[in-house]
mmCIF file of C-alpha atoms and ligand atoms in Angstrom:
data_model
loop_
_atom_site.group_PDB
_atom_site.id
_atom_site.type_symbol
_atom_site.label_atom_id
_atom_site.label_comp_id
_atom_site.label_asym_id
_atom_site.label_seq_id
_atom_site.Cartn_x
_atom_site.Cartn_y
_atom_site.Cartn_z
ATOM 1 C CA UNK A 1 0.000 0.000 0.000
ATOM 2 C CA UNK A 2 0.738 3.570 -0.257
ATOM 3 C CA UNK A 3 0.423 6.568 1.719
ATOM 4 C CA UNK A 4 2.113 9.539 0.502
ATOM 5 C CA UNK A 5 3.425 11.850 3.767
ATOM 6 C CA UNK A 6 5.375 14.700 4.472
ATOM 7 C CA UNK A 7 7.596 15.103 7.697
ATOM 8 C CA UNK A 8 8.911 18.828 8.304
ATOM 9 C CA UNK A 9 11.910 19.173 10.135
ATOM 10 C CA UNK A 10 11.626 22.621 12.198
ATOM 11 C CA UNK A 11 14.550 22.736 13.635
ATOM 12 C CA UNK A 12 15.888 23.380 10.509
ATOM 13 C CA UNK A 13 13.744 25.682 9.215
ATOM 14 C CA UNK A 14 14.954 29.561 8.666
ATOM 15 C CA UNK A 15 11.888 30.770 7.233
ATOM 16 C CA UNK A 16 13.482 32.071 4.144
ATOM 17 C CA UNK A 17 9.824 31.232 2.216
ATOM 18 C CA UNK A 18 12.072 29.281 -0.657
ATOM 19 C CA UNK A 19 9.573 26.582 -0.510
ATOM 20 C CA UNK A 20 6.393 28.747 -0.687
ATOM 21 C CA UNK A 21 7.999 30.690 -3.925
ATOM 22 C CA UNK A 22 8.711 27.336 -5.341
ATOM 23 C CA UNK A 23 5.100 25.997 -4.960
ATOM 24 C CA UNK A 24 3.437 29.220 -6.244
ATOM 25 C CA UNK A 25 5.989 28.686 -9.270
ATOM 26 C CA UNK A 26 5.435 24.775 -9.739
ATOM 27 C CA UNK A 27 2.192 25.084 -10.241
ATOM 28 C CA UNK A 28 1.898 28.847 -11.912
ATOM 29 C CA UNK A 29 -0.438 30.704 -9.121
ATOM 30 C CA UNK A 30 1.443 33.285 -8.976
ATOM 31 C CA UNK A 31 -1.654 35.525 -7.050
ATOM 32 C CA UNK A 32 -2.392 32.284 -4.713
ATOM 33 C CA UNK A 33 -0.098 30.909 -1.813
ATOM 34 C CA UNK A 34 -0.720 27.330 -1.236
ATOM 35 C CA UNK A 35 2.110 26.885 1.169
ATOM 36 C CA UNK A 36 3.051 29.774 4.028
ATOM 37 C CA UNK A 37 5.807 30.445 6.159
ATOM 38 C CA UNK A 38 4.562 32.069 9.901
ATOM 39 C CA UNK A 39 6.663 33.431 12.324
ATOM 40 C CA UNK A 40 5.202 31.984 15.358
ATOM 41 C CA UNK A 41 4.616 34.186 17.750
ATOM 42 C CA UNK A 42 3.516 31.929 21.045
ATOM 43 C CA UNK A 43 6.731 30.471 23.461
ATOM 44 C CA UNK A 44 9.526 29.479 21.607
ATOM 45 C CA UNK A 45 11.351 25.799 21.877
ATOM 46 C CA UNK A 46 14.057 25.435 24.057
ATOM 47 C CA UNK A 47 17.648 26.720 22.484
ATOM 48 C CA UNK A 48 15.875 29.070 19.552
ATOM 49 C CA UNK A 49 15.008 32.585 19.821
ATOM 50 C CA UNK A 50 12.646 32.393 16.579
ATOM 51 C CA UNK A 51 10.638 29.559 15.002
ATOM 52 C CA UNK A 52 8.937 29.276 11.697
ATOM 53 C CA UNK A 53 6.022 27.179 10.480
ATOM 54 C CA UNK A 54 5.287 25.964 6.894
ATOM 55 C CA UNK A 55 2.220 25.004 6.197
ATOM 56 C CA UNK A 56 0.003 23.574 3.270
ATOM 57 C CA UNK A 57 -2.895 20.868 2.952
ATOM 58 C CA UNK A 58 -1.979 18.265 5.914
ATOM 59 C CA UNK A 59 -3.900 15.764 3.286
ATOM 60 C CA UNK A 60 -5.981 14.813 6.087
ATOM 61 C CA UNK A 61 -6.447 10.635 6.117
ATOM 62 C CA UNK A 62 -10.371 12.391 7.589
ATOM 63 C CA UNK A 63 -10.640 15.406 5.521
ATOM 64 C CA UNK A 64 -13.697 17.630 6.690
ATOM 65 C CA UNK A 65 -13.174 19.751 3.069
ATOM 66 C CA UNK A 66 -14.204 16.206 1.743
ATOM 67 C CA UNK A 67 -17.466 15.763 3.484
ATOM 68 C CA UNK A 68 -19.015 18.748 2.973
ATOM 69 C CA UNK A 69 -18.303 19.368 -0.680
ATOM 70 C CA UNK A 70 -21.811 19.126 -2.594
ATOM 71 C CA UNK A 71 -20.456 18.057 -5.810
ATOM 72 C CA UNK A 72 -17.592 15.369 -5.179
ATOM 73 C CA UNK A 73 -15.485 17.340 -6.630
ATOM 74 C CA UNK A 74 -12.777 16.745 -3.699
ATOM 75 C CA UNK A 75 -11.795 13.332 -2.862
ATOM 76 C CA UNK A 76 -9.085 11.550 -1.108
ATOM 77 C CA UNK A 77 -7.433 8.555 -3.586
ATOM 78 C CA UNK A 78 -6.664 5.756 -1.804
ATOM 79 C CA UNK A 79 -2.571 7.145 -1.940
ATOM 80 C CA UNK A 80 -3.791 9.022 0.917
ATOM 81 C CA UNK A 81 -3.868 12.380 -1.499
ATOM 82 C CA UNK A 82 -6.547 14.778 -1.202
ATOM 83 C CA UNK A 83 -7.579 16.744 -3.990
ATOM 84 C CA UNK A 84 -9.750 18.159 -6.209
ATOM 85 C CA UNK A 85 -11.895 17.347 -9.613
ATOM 86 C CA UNK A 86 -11.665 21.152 -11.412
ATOM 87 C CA UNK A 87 -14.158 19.973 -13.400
ATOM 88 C CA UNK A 88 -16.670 19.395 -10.896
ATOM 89 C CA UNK A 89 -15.692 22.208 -8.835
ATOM 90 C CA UNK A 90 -18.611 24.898 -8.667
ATOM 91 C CA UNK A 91 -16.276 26.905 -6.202
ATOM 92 C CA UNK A 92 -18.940 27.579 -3.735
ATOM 93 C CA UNK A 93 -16.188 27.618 -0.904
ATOM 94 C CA UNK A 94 -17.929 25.248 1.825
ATOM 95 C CA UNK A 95 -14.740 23.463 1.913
ATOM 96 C CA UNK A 96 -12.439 26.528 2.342
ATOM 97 C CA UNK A 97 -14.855 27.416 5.559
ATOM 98 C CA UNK A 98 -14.634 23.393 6.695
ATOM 99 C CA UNK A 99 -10.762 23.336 6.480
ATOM 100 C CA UNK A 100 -9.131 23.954 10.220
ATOM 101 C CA UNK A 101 -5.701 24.459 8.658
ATOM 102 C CA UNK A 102 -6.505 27.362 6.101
ATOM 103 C CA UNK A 103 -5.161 25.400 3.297
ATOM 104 C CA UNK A 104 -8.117 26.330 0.311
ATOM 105 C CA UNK A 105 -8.285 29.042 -2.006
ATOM 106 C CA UNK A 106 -10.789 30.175 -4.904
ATOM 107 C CA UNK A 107 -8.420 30.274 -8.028
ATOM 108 C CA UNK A 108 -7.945 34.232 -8.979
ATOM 109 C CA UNK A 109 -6.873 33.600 -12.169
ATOM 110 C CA UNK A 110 -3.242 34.733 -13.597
ATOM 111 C CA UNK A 111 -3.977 38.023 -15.620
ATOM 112 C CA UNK A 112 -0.781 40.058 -15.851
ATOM 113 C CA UNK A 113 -0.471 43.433 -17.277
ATOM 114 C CA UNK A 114 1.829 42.546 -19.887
ATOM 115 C CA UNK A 115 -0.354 39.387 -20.934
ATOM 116 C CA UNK A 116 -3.181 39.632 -23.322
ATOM 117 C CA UNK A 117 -6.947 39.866 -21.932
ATOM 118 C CA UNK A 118 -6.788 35.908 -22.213
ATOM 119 C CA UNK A 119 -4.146 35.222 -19.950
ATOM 120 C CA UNK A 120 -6.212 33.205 -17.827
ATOM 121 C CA UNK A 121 -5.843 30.577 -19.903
ATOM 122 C CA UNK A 122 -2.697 28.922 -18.928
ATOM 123 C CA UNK A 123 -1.033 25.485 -17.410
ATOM 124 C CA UNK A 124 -2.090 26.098 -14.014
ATOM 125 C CA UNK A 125 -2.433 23.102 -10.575
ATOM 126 C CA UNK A 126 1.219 21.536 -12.572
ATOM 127 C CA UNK A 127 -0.796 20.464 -15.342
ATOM 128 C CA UNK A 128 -0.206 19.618 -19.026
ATOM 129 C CA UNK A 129 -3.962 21.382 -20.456
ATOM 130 C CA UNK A 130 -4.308 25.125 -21.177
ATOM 131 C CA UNK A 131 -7.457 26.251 -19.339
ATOM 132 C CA UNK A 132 -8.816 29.284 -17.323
ATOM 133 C CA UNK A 133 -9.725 27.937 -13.986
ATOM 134 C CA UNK A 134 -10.461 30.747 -12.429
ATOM 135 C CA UNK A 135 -13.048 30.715 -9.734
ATOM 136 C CA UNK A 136 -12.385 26.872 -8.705
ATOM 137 C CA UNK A 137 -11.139 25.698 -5.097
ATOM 138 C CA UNK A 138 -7.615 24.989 -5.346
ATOM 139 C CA UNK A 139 -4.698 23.583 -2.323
ATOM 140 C CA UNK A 140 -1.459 21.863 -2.104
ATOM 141 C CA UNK A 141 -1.873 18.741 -4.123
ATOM 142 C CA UNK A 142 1.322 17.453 -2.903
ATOM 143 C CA UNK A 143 2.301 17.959 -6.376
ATOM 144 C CA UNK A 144 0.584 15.418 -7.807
ATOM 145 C CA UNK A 145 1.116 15.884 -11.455
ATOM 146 C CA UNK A 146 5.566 15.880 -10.757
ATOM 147 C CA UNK A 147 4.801 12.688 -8.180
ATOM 148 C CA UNK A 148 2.411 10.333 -10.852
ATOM 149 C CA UNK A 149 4.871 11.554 -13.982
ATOM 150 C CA UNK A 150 8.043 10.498 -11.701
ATOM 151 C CA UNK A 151 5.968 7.199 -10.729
ATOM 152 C CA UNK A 152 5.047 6.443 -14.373
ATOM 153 C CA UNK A 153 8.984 6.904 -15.378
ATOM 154 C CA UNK A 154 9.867 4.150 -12.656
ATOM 155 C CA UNK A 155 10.824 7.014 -9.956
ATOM 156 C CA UNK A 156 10.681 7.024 -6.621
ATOM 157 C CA UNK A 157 9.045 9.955 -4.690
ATOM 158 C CA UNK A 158 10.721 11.454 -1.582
ATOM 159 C CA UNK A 159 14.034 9.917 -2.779
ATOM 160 C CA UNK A 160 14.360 11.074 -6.637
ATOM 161 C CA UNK A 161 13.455 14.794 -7.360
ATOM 162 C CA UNK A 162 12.234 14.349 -10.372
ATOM 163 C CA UNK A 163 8.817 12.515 -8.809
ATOM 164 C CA UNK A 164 9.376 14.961 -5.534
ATOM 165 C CA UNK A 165 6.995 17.419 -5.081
ATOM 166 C CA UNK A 166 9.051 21.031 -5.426
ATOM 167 C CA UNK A 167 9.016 22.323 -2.090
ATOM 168 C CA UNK A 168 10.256 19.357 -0.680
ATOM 169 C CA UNK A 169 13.376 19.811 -3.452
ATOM 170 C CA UNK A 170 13.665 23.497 -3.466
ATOM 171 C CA UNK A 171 14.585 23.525 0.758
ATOM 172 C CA UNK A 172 18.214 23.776 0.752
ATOM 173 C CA UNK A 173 18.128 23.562 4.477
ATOM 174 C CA UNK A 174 16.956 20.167 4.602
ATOM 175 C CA UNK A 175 14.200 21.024 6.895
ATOM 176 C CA UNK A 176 11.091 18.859 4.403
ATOM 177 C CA UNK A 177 11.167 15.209 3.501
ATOM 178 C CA UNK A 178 8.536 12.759 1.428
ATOM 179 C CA UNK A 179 7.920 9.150 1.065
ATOM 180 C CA UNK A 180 5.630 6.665 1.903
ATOM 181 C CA UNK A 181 4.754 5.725 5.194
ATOM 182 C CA UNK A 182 3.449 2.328 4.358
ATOM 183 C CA UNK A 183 7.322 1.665 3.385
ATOM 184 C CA UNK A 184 9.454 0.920 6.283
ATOM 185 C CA UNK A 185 12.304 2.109 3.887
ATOM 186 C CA UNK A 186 11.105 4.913 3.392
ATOM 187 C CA UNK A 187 13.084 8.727 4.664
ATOM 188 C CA UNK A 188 9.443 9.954 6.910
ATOM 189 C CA UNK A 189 9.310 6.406 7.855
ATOM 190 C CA UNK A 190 12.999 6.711 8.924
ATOM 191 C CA UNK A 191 12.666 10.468 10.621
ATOM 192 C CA UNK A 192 9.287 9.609 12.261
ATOM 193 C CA UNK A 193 10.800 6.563 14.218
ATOM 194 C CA UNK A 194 14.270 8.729 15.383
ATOM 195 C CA UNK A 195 12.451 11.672 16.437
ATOM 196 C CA UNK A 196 9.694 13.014 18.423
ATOM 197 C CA UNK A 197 6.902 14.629 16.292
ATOM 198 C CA UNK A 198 3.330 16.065 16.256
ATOM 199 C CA UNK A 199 0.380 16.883 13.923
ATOM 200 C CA UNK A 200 -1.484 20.141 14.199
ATOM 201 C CA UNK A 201 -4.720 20.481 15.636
ATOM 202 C CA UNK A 202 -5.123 16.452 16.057
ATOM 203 C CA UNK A 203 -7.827 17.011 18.787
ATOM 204 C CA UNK A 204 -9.823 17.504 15.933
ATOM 205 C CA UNK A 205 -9.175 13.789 14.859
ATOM 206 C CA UNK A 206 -8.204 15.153 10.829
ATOM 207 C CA UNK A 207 -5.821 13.014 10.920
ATOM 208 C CA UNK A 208 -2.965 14.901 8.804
ATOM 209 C CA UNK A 209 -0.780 13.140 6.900
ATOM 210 C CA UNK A 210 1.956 16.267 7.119
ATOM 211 C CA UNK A 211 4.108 15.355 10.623
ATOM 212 C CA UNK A 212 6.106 17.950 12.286
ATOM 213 C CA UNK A 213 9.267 16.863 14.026
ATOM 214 C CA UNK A 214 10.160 19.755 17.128
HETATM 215 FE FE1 SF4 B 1 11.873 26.599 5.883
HETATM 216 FE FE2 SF4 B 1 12.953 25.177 3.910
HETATM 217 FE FE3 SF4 B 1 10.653 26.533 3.518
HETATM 218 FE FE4 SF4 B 1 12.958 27.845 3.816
HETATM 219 S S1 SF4 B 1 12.438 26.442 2.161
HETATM 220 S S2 SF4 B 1 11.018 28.315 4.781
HETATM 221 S S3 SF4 B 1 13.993 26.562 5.276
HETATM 222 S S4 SF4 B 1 10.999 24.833 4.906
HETATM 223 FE FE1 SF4 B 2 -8.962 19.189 3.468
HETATM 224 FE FE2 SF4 B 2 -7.913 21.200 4.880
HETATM 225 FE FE3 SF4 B 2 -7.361 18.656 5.563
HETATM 226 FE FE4 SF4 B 2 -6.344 19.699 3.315
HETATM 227 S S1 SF4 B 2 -5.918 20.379 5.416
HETATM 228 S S2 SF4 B 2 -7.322 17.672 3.523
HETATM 229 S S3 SF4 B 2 -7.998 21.052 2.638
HETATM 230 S S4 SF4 B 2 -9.372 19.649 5.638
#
């Protein structure tokens, strides 16, 4: 089996935002932020005198986004992903107010001053089709597009960056990792086991599938 994970090292983070620029490039939003970097501003860890959290779709294993959404248009494969059908999306936004983490955004489109009055119609979300999808729900997809092309070439994800979703590669710090958790081999397998880690907000039983080691 498979279950696609992400394990974020904080204690390396520096909150340089590299990974949120690389995501907004990946996948051409340049007017949407699917990943963040906060400063957090409650007590900070023993030894550090600042600490920054990066965030995205925890790709909840019990998404509430999922539930509520009228049209089916988001649905969790059985990879563990969570995502979203664009073409079934009416972007009436129930998820986005479902979501506890933040992670959902209506599409605002790409138009650019420089670009003709069409420029909505681009390769948005990391895919191959031109298409204006402005108005739609869109999140972190874990880079699903880079991750199934990588998979179909005999790649692995979390260990070659070609199949690696881009903020994961684009950290020069070190501070995210991917893999599979169902593989014992695996590098979150690996981290989870050496070090002690949370999930956010797992009182309210989401059950994330994006681990934070502290
Ligand atoms: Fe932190 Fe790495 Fe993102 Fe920079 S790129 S903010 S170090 S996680
Ligand atoms: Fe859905 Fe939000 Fe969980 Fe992502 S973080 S799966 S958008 S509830």
């Amino acid at each position: 089996m498979t279950h696609w994970a992400m394990v974020i090292d904080l204690r390396q983070c520096i909150g340089c935002g590299t990974c949120a620029v690389a995501c907004s490039q990946a996948n051409n939003i340049k007017k949407n932020y699917w990943r963040k970097v906060i400063e957090f501003a409650g007590p900070q860890p023993p030894q550090r005198e600042r600490f920054f959290l990066t965030i995205s779709c925890m790709h909840c294993q019990n998404p509430p986004c999922r539930d509520v959404c009228p049209t089916t248009a988001t649905y969790q494969r059985s990879d563990g992903i969570v995502t979203i059908d664009f073409e079934k999306c009416i972007g009436c936004s129930y998820c986005i107010m479902a979501c506890p983490y933040h992670a959902r955004e209506i599409f605002k489109g790409e138009v650019d001053f420089e670009e003709s009055s069409d420029a909505t119609t681009q390769k948005h979300f990391g895919q191959d089709e031109l298409k204006d999808y402005t108005g739609v729900c869109t999140k972190c997809t874990f880079c699903l597009p880079r991750v199934e092309k990588g998979i179909s070439k005999g790649l692995i994800p979390g260990k070659d960056k070609e199949a690696t979703p881009m903020c994961v590669v684009s950290c020069s710090c070190g501070a995210l990792h991917f893999g599979n958790l169902d593989d014992p081999e695996s590098i979150v397998v690996k981290l989870l086991k050496e070090n002690q880690h949370m999930r956010l907000s797992e009182e309210l039983e989401t059950e994330p599938s994006v681990y934070y080691i502290i």
